[in-house]
Amino acid sequence: MTEMTMKRGRRAALAGALLMTALLLGGCMAGIEERPMTDLAQAPFSQGPQGPQEDAWAERTETVTLYFFHGDGTTLVPVTRRITVGGGTSRAEAALCALLDGPFTEEAEAFGVQWPDMGQPNAVRRLEVSGDIATVDLPARVRELGPQELFAVRQAVTNTLTEFAEISYVNVLVGGREEGLDLGATVSVGTLTRADDLDTAAKYARLEEQRQSGERVTRLATLYFPTTDGRFILPEVRSVDIAAGTAIDSLYTLLGELGRGTDMALAAQLVPAPMSYIEEMPEIIWTEDGAYRAIEIRFSALLDEALDEAGLTRAIYAAMLTDTLMGFIPGVEGLRIVIGEESLSGFQEEETPDGREIALGSAMATRGDFGAYLGAPCVFYAQGMDEAKLRRVSRTVAQSGQDDPRERLTGLMRLSQEEGVLALPQTLSGEDVLAIYTGEDEILVNLSERFAIALASLDERQERIAVYAMVNTLTEGGRAQVVRLYFEGEQRELPAGGVELRGALMRNPGMVEE
């Protein structure tokens, strides 16, 4: 073979290789299949840190984008900052607190930004996140801002929080209520979404022109519905069309929307429609002392029968009404509910999800009364149809505990005990979780000796299911994707040998059913 022939052969081989690479990168190889996930149950052993003795969280640093005002206050300006997320705090909450504290001096000088005085550091009263919906409650002092400036604050908060992929919608309340677009509190701003146009003055002008025209308005509203077990309420964002845009029109519209029910899989489907049990048309009234405006709804006594048939309590129904209406009807301080001849003044311990009695001041319900009722969807893992695999199971947990690894493990135990699915041995309780340390990259879980004995009673297949039900549940949607399990502070092998427990256990998508 001549040298020329050999060069031609090499060039042809190189051309063929390049063509194959181009086809693969271009996605044109129809016969190429994605490699299935690998089961990681027998990952090699690697010695890790000591088991935790008490619950703790590591601080971490995050890069976030905060939206402040331009110097003239008419537009928003994004400012990137590195912030520290403290133990047990979500990055959304840390970013929100950083925003409300205002820009650093060097940021103000470099970007020409400012922020109104909120009256105190970390001025947020409360941040709730359920699914992709966030609700922010600012202190009552923020009402001192003019309508246009308050609108700009609300949009700045919305843009800051929707920088995080998990949040799509934001409600911004002040002192537990919707402030409205105008000084007269006649038209709701409603639920906000991200604005790519940062000219808030122009957006406010368009909404104000629509309000003054007296035309029908369309807003996004967050409605709340009881969960299937009647323990919590879950939010849903819906576009609503309101005649004339007045507060009373908004009230009637939202009550009608609640009566339509919801398609949310975790929500109850037989919720009594409010307008079907109204005895007198709802009103917006002044309280007896003339200090507050309140919504008053009078239901017939038949509502109690309908609630019993639906397996719901008065308390959860009141929570649904209060959170929905107070988050949208502008300028009202609370909700008065009358059923038959009885004005609701509170709820007994057995009616509340956290076992605490609720007393309604002046027989007027506010959003703050029902903070424990807000739930959030959470994903757990349990045995699948293929008994060697896991399946994803969505259930509702308390919003306040959705990111707490201890709450996730106890939720996994409830799943096993209440629904009889194989996730963890049914003899376990929350007391068997001794301590959890949540780091940036891994979660350390110290379990009791009773927990070790319960796992040791399982066969190899069941052991793998139980261990990776924990690992996948703990790492769902979080930054940490590795778990280390300890028993009374030590890592050890289990008799069945289904999983190597003496090291780091990586999240195992290879065990999850398609």
Short mmCIF file of C-alpha atoms in Angstrom, two decimals:
data_model
loop_
_atom_site.label_atom_id
_atom_site.label_comp_id
_atom_site.label_asym_id
_atom_site.label_seq_id
_atom_site.Cartn_x
_atom_site.Cartn_y
_atom_site.Cartn_z
CA MET A 1 0.00 0.00 0.00
CA THR A 2 1.45 3.38 -1.06
CA GLU A 3 1.84 6.29 1.32
CA MET A 4 -0.77 8.19 -0.72
CA THR A 5 -3.27 5.33 -0.31
CA MET A 6 -2.65 5.20 3.46
CA LYS A 7 -3.26 8.95 3.80
CA ARG A 8 -6.51 8.64 1.84
CA GLY A 9 -7.59 5.80 4.13
CA ARG A 10 -6.87 7.85 7.26
CA ARG A 11 -8.74 10.82 5.83
CA ALA A 12 -11.73 8.61 5.02
CA ALA A 13 -11.74 7.14 8.56
CA LEU A 14 -11.49 10.60 10.10
CA ALA A 15 -14.34 11.86 7.90
CA GLY A 16 -16.47 8.90 8.93
CA ALA A 17 -15.80 9.56 12.60
CA LEU A 18 -16.67 13.23 12.23
CA LEU A 19 -19.89 12.36 10.41
CA MET A 20 -20.89 9.93 13.16
CA THR A 21 -20.19 12.59 15.82
CA ALA A 22 -22.25 15.18 13.96
CA LEU A 23 -25.18 12.77 13.66
CA LEU A 24 -25.05 11.94 17.35
CA LEU A 25 -24.85 15.58 18.41
CA GLY A 26 -27.63 16.51 16.04
CA GLY A 27 -29.95 13.83 17.39
CA CYS A 28 -30.34 12.17 13.97
CA MET A 29 -29.45 8.61 15.01
CA ALA A 30 -32.93 7.10 15.37
CA GLY A 31 -31.55 3.81 16.66
CA ILE A 32 -29.72 5.31 19.66
CA GLU A 33 -31.56 4.73 22.98
CA GLU A 34 -31.03 6.50 26.30
CA ARG A 35 -29.09 4.36 28.78
CA PRO A 36 -31.34 3.29 31.69
CA MET A 37 -30.63 4.64 35.16
CA THR A 38 -28.22 2.55 37.21
CA ASP A 39 -29.37 1.05 40.52
CA LEU A 40 -26.96 2.43 43.14
CA ALA A 41 -27.89 0.11 46.01
CA GLN A 42 -24.44 -1.48 46.17
CA ALA A 43 -22.28 1.64 45.97
CA PRO A 44 -18.80 1.09 47.48
CA PHE A 45 -18.20 1.89 51.14
CA SER A 46 -16.54 5.19 52.07
CA GLN A 47 -16.04 6.35 55.65
CA GLY A 48 -17.86 9.61 56.45
CA PRO A 49 -18.23 12.02 59.39
CA GLN A 50 -19.62 11.09 62.78
CA GLY A 51 -23.37 10.77 63.27
CA PRO A 52 -25.22 13.92 64.43
CA GLN A 53 -26.40 14.25 68.02
CA GLU A 54 -28.95 17.03 67.45
CA ASP A 55 -30.82 18.58 64.53
CA ALA A 56 -28.77 21.18 62.70
CA TRP A 57 -28.42 22.83 59.30
CA ALA A 58 -25.31 24.09 57.58
CA GLU A 59 -25.17 27.66 56.38
CA ARG A 60 -24.66 27.99 52.66
CA THR A 61 -23.95 30.73 50.17
CA GLU A 62 -26.23 31.42 47.21
CA THR A 63 -26.12 33.84 44.30
CA VAL A 64 -29.47 35.63 43.94
CA THR A 65 -30.92 38.47 41.90
CA LEU A 66 -32.72 41.23 43.81
CA TYR A 67 -34.95 43.83 42.15
CA PHE A 68 -34.58 47.34 43.60
CA PHE A 69 -35.97 50.69 42.40
CA HIS A 70 -34.13 52.87 39.94
CA GLY A 71 -33.34 56.24 41.45
CA ASP A 72 -36.57 57.81 40.17
CA GLY A 73 -38.67 54.92 41.50
CA THR A 74 -40.43 54.17 38.21
CA THR A 75 -38.47 51.13 37.06
CA LEU A 76 -36.87 48.05 38.60
CA VAL A 77 -33.18 47.24 38.39
CA PRO A 78 -31.81 43.68 38.91
CA VAL A 79 -28.82 43.47 41.25
CA THR A 80 -26.87 40.22 41.70
CA ARG A 81 -25.68 39.47 45.21
CA ARG A 82 -24.12 36.62 47.17
CA ILE A 83 -26.17 35.92 50.30
CA THR A 84 -25.86 33.52 53.23
CA VAL A 85 -28.77 31.16 53.74
CA GLY A 86 -28.98 30.36 57.43
CA GLY A 87 -29.81 27.02 58.98
CA GLY A 88 -33.36 25.91 58.31
CA THR A 89 -34.12 28.96 56.13
CA SER A 90 -35.12 28.58 52.49
CA ARG A 91 -33.20 30.49 49.84
CA ALA A 92 -36.45 32.25 48.85
CA GLU A 93 -36.86 33.57 52.39
CA ALA A 94 -33.21 34.65 52.57
CA ALA A 95 -33.49 36.47 49.23
CA LEU A 96 -36.72 38.17 50.30
CA CYS A 97 -35.18 39.41 53.55
CA ALA A 98 -32.16 40.72 51.62
CA LEU A 99 -34.46 42.61 49.26
CA LEU A 100 -36.56 44.16 52.02
CA ASP A 101 -33.44 45.31 53.88
CA GLY A 102 -32.56 47.41 50.83
CA PRO A 103 -29.40 47.80 48.76
CA PHE A 104 -25.88 48.02 50.18
CA THR A 105 -24.21 51.42 49.87
CA GLU A 106 -21.90 50.18 47.11
CA GLU A 107 -24.88 48.73 45.21
CA ALA A 108 -26.78 52.02 45.47
CA GLU A 109 -23.78 53.90 44.11
CA ALA A 110 -22.92 51.40 41.37
CA PHE A 111 -26.45 50.77 40.05
CA GLY A 112 -28.29 53.93 41.12
CA VAL A 113 -30.86 51.95 43.11
CA GLN A 114 -32.89 52.65 46.24
CA TRP A 115 -35.57 51.04 48.40
CA PRO A 116 -38.30 52.50 50.64
CA ASP A 117 -37.90 52.36 54.40
CA MET A 118 -39.82 49.34 55.71
CA GLY A 119 -39.38 50.39 59.32
CA GLN A 120 -37.37 47.39 60.55
CA PRO A 121 -34.74 44.91 59.35
CA ASN A 122 -36.10 41.80 57.62
CA ALA A 123 -39.50 43.44 57.27
CA VAL A 124 -41.39 40.38 56.04
CA ARG A 125 -44.01 39.15 58.50
CA ARG A 126 -44.39 35.79 56.84
CA LEU A 127 -43.49 33.91 53.65
CA GLU A 128 -45.53 30.88 52.63
CA VAL A 129 -44.73 28.67 49.65
CA SER A 130 -47.07 25.90 48.54
CA GLY A 131 -46.40 24.27 45.20
CA ASP A 132 -45.37 27.08 42.85
CA ILE A 133 -47.36 29.76 44.71
CA ALA A 134 -45.75 32.13 47.24
CA THR A 135 -47.56 34.48 49.61
CA VAL A 136 -45.66 37.33 51.26
CA ASP A 137 -47.09 39.29 54.18
CA LEU A 138 -45.45 42.69 54.71
CA PRO A 139 -45.85 44.75 57.92
CA ALA A 140 -48.82 47.14 58.19
CA ARG A 141 -46.46 50.15 58.08
CA VAL A 142 -45.98 49.55 54.35
CA ARG A 143 -49.50 50.98 53.88
CA GLU A 144 -47.93 54.42 54.29
CA LEU A 145 -46.48 54.09 50.78
CA GLY A 146 -48.40 55.65 47.92
CA PRO A 147 -50.37 53.30 45.64
CA GLN A 148 -47.86 53.46 42.76
CA GLU A 149 -44.86 52.91 45.04
CA LEU A 150 -46.59 50.00 46.80
CA PHE A 151 -47.39 48.45 43.43
CA ALA A 152 -43.71 48.73 42.50
CA VAL A 153 -42.73 47.02 45.78
CA ARG A 154 -45.12 44.18 45.02
CA GLN A 155 -43.68 43.70 41.54
CA ALA A 156 -40.11 43.86 42.88
CA VAL A 157 -40.93 41.14 45.43
CA THR A 158 -42.55 39.06 42.69
CA ASN A 159 -39.60 39.32 40.31
CA THR A 160 -37.13 38.51 43.09
CA LEU A 161 -38.99 35.35 44.15
CA THR A 162 -39.71 34.13 40.62
CA GLU A 163 -35.97 34.07 39.95
CA PHE A 164 -36.29 30.66 41.62
CA ALA A 165 -37.64 28.04 39.24
CA GLU A 166 -39.93 26.55 41.88
CA ILE A 167 -42.01 29.78 42.23
CA SER A 168 -44.32 31.02 39.45
CA TYR A 169 -46.95 33.10 41.29
CA VAL A 170 -46.69 35.60 44.15
CA ASN A 171 -49.30 37.21 46.40
CA VAL A 172 -48.08 40.27 48.29
CA LEU A 173 -50.28 41.24 51.24
CA VAL A 174 -49.82 44.00 53.79
CA GLY A 175 -50.74 43.37 57.41
CA GLY A 176 -52.54 40.17 56.40
CA ARG A 177 -54.77 41.69 53.74
CA GLU A 178 -54.95 42.73 50.08
CA GLU A 179 -54.32 46.47 49.83
CA GLY A 180 -55.80 47.09 46.40
CA LEU A 181 -54.60 49.14 43.47
CA ASP A 182 -55.95 52.51 44.59
CA LEU A 183 -56.28 54.54 47.77
CA GLY A 184 -59.97 53.70 47.99
CA ALA A 185 -59.17 49.97 48.00
CA THR A 186 -61.80 49.23 45.39
CA VAL A 187 -59.85 47.12 42.90
CA SER A 188 -57.61 44.17 43.73
CA VAL A 189 -54.10 43.78 42.32
CA GLY A 190 -54.43 40.03 42.75
CA THR A 191 -51.79 37.37 42.26
CA LEU A 192 -48.75 38.59 40.33
CA THR A 193 -46.42 36.88 37.89
CA ARG A 194 -42.97 37.79 36.66
CA ALA A 195 -42.74 41.02 34.63
CA ASP A 196 -40.11 41.19 31.90
CA ASP A 197 -40.93 44.87 31.35
CA LEU A 198 -39.39 46.54 34.40
CA ASP A 199 -41.21 49.87 33.86
CA THR A 200 -43.59 49.56 36.83
CA ALA A 201 -44.90 53.11 36.43
CA ALA A 202 -46.21 52.33 32.94
CA LYS A 203 -47.81 49.06 34.11
CA TYR A 204 -49.46 50.82 37.05
CA ALA A 205 -50.78 53.56 34.73
CA ARG A 206 -52.42 50.96 32.48
CA LEU A 207 -54.13 49.26 35.43
CA GLU A 208 -55.26 52.59 36.90
CA GLU A 209 -56.72 53.65 33.56
CA GLN A 210 -58.63 50.37 33.40
CA ARG A 211 -59.94 50.91 36.95
CA GLN A 212 -61.16 54.42 36.22
CA SER A 213 -62.94 53.30 33.06
CA GLY A 214 -65.28 51.10 35.14
CA GLU A 215 -64.85 48.20 32.71
CA ARG A 216 -64.73 44.53 33.63
CA VAL A 217 -61.32 43.50 34.92
CA THR A 218 -59.47 40.21 34.72
CA ARG A 219 -57.13 39.24 37.53
CA LEU A 220 -55.27 36.21 38.75
CA ALA A 221 -56.64 35.06 42.12
CA THR A 222 -55.36 32.42 44.53
CA LEU A 223 -58.16 30.18 45.75
CA TYR A 224 -57.82 27.63 48.56
CA PHE A 225 -59.48 24.22 48.82
CA PRO A 226 -59.50 21.55 51.57
CA THR A 227 -57.32 18.49 51.04
CA THR A 228 -58.79 15.02 50.61
CA ASP A 229 -58.19 14.21 54.29
CA GLY A 230 -59.68 17.53 55.43
CA ARG A 231 -56.56 18.46 57.41
CA PHE A 232 -55.11 21.24 55.25
CA ILE A 233 -55.95 23.71 52.51
CA LEU A 234 -54.06 23.95 49.21
CA PRO A 235 -53.83 26.97 46.88
CA GLU A 236 -54.70 27.15 43.20
CA VAL A 237 -54.20 30.19 40.93
CA ARG A 238 -57.09 30.96 38.61
CA SER A 239 -57.93 33.78 36.20
CA VAL A 240 -61.16 35.49 37.24
CA ASP A 241 -63.31 37.99 35.35
CA ILE A 242 -64.92 40.63 37.58
CA ALA A 243 -67.77 42.95 36.56
CA ALA A 244 -66.92 46.62 37.21
CA GLY A 245 -63.99 45.57 39.39
CA THR A 246 -65.51 46.64 42.72
CA ALA A 247 -64.81 44.93 46.04
CA ILE A 248 -68.34 43.53 46.34
CA ASP A 249 -68.21 42.22 42.75
CA SER A 250 -64.89 40.56 43.60
CA LEU A 251 -66.49 38.95 46.67
CA TYR A 252 -69.38 37.43 44.72
CA THR A 253 -67.04 36.28 41.94
CA LEU A 254 -64.65 34.48 44.29
CA LEU A 255 -67.46 32.75 46.19
CA GLY A 256 -68.75 31.51 42.82
CA GLU A 257 -65.28 30.30 41.84
CA LEU A 258 -64.97 28.33 45.08
CA GLY A 259 -68.28 26.68 44.22
CA ARG A 260 -66.80 25.39 40.96
CA GLY A 261 -64.40 23.21 42.93
CA THR A 262 -60.95 22.19 41.77
CA ASP A 263 -59.21 19.48 39.77
CA MET A 264 -56.20 19.31 42.11
CA ALA A 265 -55.49 15.65 42.78
CA LEU A 266 -54.78 16.23 46.49
CA ALA A 267 -57.90 18.36 47.09
CA ALA A 268 -61.35 17.26 48.26
CA GLN A 269 -63.90 17.02 45.46
CA LEU A 270 -67.16 17.35 47.44
CA VAL A 271 -66.73 20.78 49.02
CA PRO A 272 -70.11 22.51 49.61
CA ALA A 273 -70.47 25.47 47.23
CA PRO A 274 -70.70 28.64 49.38
CA MET A 275 -73.36 30.37 47.28
CA SER A 276 -75.63 27.31 47.55
CA TYR A 277 -75.96 27.80 51.32
CA ILE A 278 -76.09 31.59 51.52
CA GLU A 279 -79.01 32.80 53.65
CA GLU A 280 -78.42 36.49 52.97
CA MET A 281 -76.24 38.02 50.28
CA PRO A 282 -72.70 38.64 51.62
CA GLU A 283 -71.81 42.19 52.56
CA ILE A 284 -68.76 44.30 53.32
CA ILE A 285 -69.62 46.03 56.60
CA TRP A 286 -68.05 48.23 59.25
CA THR A 287 -67.55 46.67 62.67
CA GLU A 288 -69.70 47.98 65.52
CA ASP A 289 -66.98 50.35 66.75
CA GLY A 290 -66.45 51.69 63.23
CA ALA A 291 -62.77 50.72 63.30
CA TYR A 292 -62.65 47.99 60.65
CA ARG A 293 -64.25 46.85 57.44
CA ALA A 294 -65.13 43.16 57.38
CA ILE A 295 -66.77 40.62 55.10
CA GLU A 296 -69.96 39.15 56.58
CA ILE A 297 -71.36 35.89 55.23
CA ARG A 298 -74.53 34.31 56.62
CA PHE A 299 -75.08 30.64 55.84
CA SER A 300 -78.16 28.53 56.53
CA ALA A 301 -77.96 25.72 59.09
CA LEU A 302 -77.99 23.26 56.17
CA LEU A 303 -74.28 24.00 55.66
CA ASP A 304 -73.44 21.91 58.75
CA GLU A 305 -75.18 18.87 57.22
CA ALA A 306 -73.34 19.37 53.92
CA LEU A 307 -70.00 19.63 55.73
CA ASP A 308 -70.68 16.41 57.64
CA GLU A 309 -71.50 14.59 54.40
CA ALA A 310 -68.26 15.87 52.82
CA GLY A 311 -66.20 14.86 55.87
CA LEU A 312 -65.15 18.47 56.52
CA THR A 313 -65.19 20.62 59.65
CA ARG A 314 -66.39 24.17 60.11
CA ALA A 315 -62.79 25.14 60.81
CA ILE A 316 -61.35 23.91 57.50
CA TYR A 317 -64.25 25.54 55.63
CA ALA A 318 -63.59 28.82 57.42
CA ALA A 319 -59.89 28.53 56.58
CA MET A 320 -60.77 28.04 52.89
CA LEU A 321 -63.03 31.12 52.86
CA THR A 322 -60.72 33.34 54.91
CA ASP A 323 -57.48 32.70 53.02
CA THR A 324 -59.21 33.02 49.65
CA LEU A 325 -61.16 36.20 50.37
CA MET A 326 -58.61 38.02 52.53
CA GLY A 327 -55.98 37.46 49.86
CA PHE A 328 -58.04 39.18 47.17
CA ILE A 329 -60.82 41.46 48.50
CA PRO A 330 -59.12 44.84 49.11
CA GLY A 331 -59.30 46.85 52.29
CA VAL A 332 -61.00 44.41 54.69
CA GLU A 333 -59.59 43.29 58.03
CA GLY A 334 -61.36 39.98 58.49
CA LEU A 335 -64.27 37.68 57.85
CA ARG A 336 -67.39 37.13 59.94
CA ILE A 337 -69.16 33.81 59.40
CA VAL A 338 -72.65 33.02 60.68
CA ILE A 339 -74.11 29.51 60.35
CA GLY A 340 -77.79 29.36 61.21
CA GLU A 341 -78.06 31.59 64.26
CA GLU A 342 -74.49 31.04 65.45
CA SER A 343 -71.68 33.51 64.79
CA LEU A 344 -68.41 31.56 64.70
CA SER A 345 -66.10 32.74 67.47
CA GLY A 346 -63.50 29.96 67.48
CA PHE A 347 -62.71 26.29 66.99
CA GLN A 348 -61.94 23.45 69.38
CA GLU A 349 -58.65 21.53 69.54
CA GLU A 350 -60.05 18.48 67.74
CA GLU A 351 -60.92 20.62 64.72
CA THR A 352 -57.43 22.00 64.13
CA PRO A 353 -54.51 20.24 62.38
CA ASP A 354 -52.00 21.13 65.09
CA GLY A 355 -54.32 20.46 68.04
CA ARG A 356 -54.46 24.08 69.17
CA GLU A 357 -57.68 25.84 70.03
CA ILE A 358 -58.43 28.91 67.88
CA ALA A 359 -60.24 31.93 69.33
CA LEU A 360 -61.43 34.53 66.82
CA GLY A 361 -61.05 38.06 68.16
CA SER A 362 -64.31 40.02 67.84
CA ALA A 363 -65.70 36.93 66.08
CA MET A 364 -63.67 37.97 63.04
CA ALA A 365 -61.43 35.47 61.24
CA THR A 366 -58.11 36.60 59.75
CA ARG A 367 -55.48 34.79 57.70
CA GLY A 368 -53.25 34.68 60.76
CA ASP A 369 -55.77 32.46 62.57
CA PHE A 370 -55.30 29.68 60.03
CA GLY A 371 -51.53 29.61 59.47
CA ALA A 372 -51.32 25.97 60.58
CA TYR A 373 -53.92 24.94 58.00
CA LEU A 374 -51.83 25.73 54.93
CA GLY A 375 -50.50 22.57 53.32
CA ALA A 376 -48.02 21.89 50.55
CA PRO A 377 -47.68 18.95 48.16
CA CYS A 378 -44.73 16.72 48.98
CA VAL A 379 -43.30 13.69 47.15
CA PHE A 380 -42.57 10.46 49.03
CA TYR A 381 -41.28 7.12 47.75
CA ALA A 382 -42.81 3.73 48.46
CA GLN A 383 -42.80 0.24 46.93
CA GLY A 384 -44.03 0.17 43.34
CA MET A 385 -45.97 -2.35 41.25
CA ASP A 386 -42.65 -4.03 40.60
CA GLU A 387 -41.86 -5.02 44.19
CA ALA A 388 -38.17 -4.33 43.68
CA LYS A 389 -38.85 -0.75 42.55
CA LEU A 390 -40.03 2.50 44.12
CA ARG A 391 -42.90 4.71 43.00
CA ARG A 392 -43.50 8.41 43.57
CA VAL A 393 -46.40 9.22 45.90
CA SER A 394 -47.71 12.79 46.32
CA ARG A 395 -49.27 13.71 49.67
CA THR A 396 -50.01 16.91 51.56
CA VAL A 397 -47.87 18.03 54.50
CA ALA A 398 -47.85 21.20 56.59
CA GLN A 399 -46.42 24.04 54.52
CA SER A 400 -44.14 25.01 57.39
CA GLY A 401 -42.47 21.58 57.44
CA GLN A 402 -42.24 20.68 53.77
CA ASP A 403 -38.46 21.23 53.60
CA ASP A 404 -37.71 19.80 57.04
CA PRO A 405 -36.06 16.35 56.67
CA ARG A 406 -37.49 15.24 60.01
CA GLU A 407 -41.01 16.04 58.79
CA ARG A 408 -40.34 14.14 55.59
CA LEU A 409 -39.29 11.01 57.47
CA THR A 410 -42.28 11.12 59.80
CA GLY A 411 -44.49 11.68 56.76
CA LEU A 412 -42.99 8.55 55.23
CA MET A 413 -43.85 6.66 58.42
CA ARG A 414 -47.46 7.91 58.25
CA LEU A 415 -47.65 6.73 54.66
CA SER A 416 -46.68 3.21 55.79
CA GLN A 417 -49.03 3.17 58.78
CA GLU A 418 -52.13 4.88 57.37
CA GLU A 419 -52.09 3.50 53.84
CA GLY A 420 -50.36 0.18 54.43
CA VAL A 421 -47.77 0.60 51.66
CA LEU A 422 -44.23 -0.66 52.06
CA ALA A 423 -41.96 2.27 52.74
CA LEU A 424 -40.79 1.82 56.33
CA PRO A 425 -41.61 -0.76 59.03
CA GLN A 426 -44.95 0.17 60.62
CA THR A 427 -43.64 -0.11 64.19
CA LEU A 428 -41.54 3.08 63.88
CA SER A 429 -42.36 6.61 65.05
CA GLY A 430 -40.84 10.06 64.94
CA GLU A 431 -39.02 9.35 68.22
CA ASP A 432 -36.86 6.85 66.33
CA VAL A 433 -35.28 9.72 64.38
CA LEU A 434 -32.66 10.88 66.90
CA ALA A 435 -31.01 13.71 64.96
CA ILE A 436 -30.55 15.03 61.43
CA TYR A 437 -27.80 17.25 60.07
CA THR A 438 -28.57 18.91 56.73
CA GLY A 439 -25.41 19.97 54.94
CA GLU A 440 -24.84 21.59 51.57
CA ASP A 441 -24.22 18.31 49.77
CA GLU A 442 -25.34 15.54 52.11
CA ILE A 443 -27.82 14.74 54.86
CA LEU A 444 -26.73 12.80 57.98
CA VAL A 445 -29.50 10.89 59.77
CA ASN A 446 -29.01 9.33 63.21
CA LEU A 447 -31.62 6.63 63.92
CA SER A 448 -32.47 4.62 67.03
CA GLU A 449 -31.49 1.06 67.84
CA ARG A 450 -35.17 0.17 67.44
CA PHE A 451 -34.96 1.47 63.89
CA ALA A 452 -31.96 -0.80 63.21
CA ILE A 453 -33.82 -3.81 64.64
CA ALA A 454 -36.88 -3.03 62.50
CA LEU A 455 -34.76 -2.87 59.34
CA ALA A 456 -32.95 -6.07 60.34
CA SER A 457 -36.29 -7.90 60.37
CA LEU A 458 -36.73 -7.26 56.63
CA ASP A 459 -35.53 -9.45 53.80
CA GLU A 460 -33.01 -8.17 51.24
CA ARG A 461 -35.60 -6.74 48.84
CA GLN A 462 -37.63 -5.05 51.60
CA GLU A 463 -34.47 -3.59 53.10
CA ARG A 464 -33.50 -1.98 49.80
CA ILE A 465 -37.00 -0.54 49.44
CA ALA A 466 -37.00 0.93 52.98
CA VAL A 467 -33.52 2.44 52.71
CA TYR A 468 -34.01 4.06 49.33
CA ALA A 469 -37.54 5.19 50.22
CA MET A 470 -35.77 7.29 52.86
CA VAL A 471 -32.88 8.41 50.66
CA ASN A 472 -35.01 9.43 47.68
CA THR A 473 -37.62 11.13 49.89
CA LEU A 474 -34.99 13.13 51.78
CA THR A 475 -33.21 14.29 48.61
CA GLU A 476 -36.35 15.10 46.57
CA GLY A 477 -36.06 18.59 45.12
CA GLY A 478 -33.13 19.54 47.35
CA ARG A 479 -29.53 20.50 46.85
CA ALA A 480 -28.16 17.57 48.86
CA GLN A 481 -28.29 14.34 46.88
CA VAL A 482 -26.41 12.08 49.31
CA VAL A 483 -27.58 10.55 52.63
CA ARG A 484 -25.57 8.85 55.38
CA LEU A 485 -27.50 6.66 57.84
CA TYR A 486 -26.36 6.08 61.42
CA PHE A 487 -27.77 3.96 64.23
CA GLU A 488 -27.09 5.34 67.71
CA GLY A 489 -24.30 7.42 66.14
CA GLU A 490 -22.59 4.59 64.22
CA GLN A 491 -22.76 3.28 60.68
CA ARG A 492 -23.21 -0.47 60.41
CA GLU A 493 -24.15 -3.34 58.13
CA LEU A 494 -27.56 -4.97 58.32
CA PRO A 495 -28.01 -8.77 58.28
CA ALA A 496 -29.94 -8.95 55.00
CA GLY A 497 -27.18 -7.13 53.14
CA GLY A 498 -29.56 -5.56 50.62
CA VAL A 499 -27.73 -2.25 50.81
CA GLU A 500 -24.23 -1.19 51.84
CA LEU A 501 -25.06 1.21 54.67
CA ARG A 502 -21.54 1.95 55.92
CA GLY A 503 -20.98 4.89 53.61
CA ALA A 504 -22.72 7.49 51.49
CA LEU A 505 -26.03 6.56 49.87
CA MET A 506 -26.66 8.49 46.68
CA ARG A 507 -30.12 9.35 45.44
CA ASN A 508 -31.18 6.32 43.42
CA PRO A 509 -33.35 7.16 40.37
CA GLY A 510 -32.50 3.72 38.99
CA MET A 511 -34.88 2.14 41.53
CA VAL A 512 -37.85 4.32 40.54
CA GLU A 513 -40.53 3.02 38.20
CA GLU A 514 -40.91 4.89 34.92
#
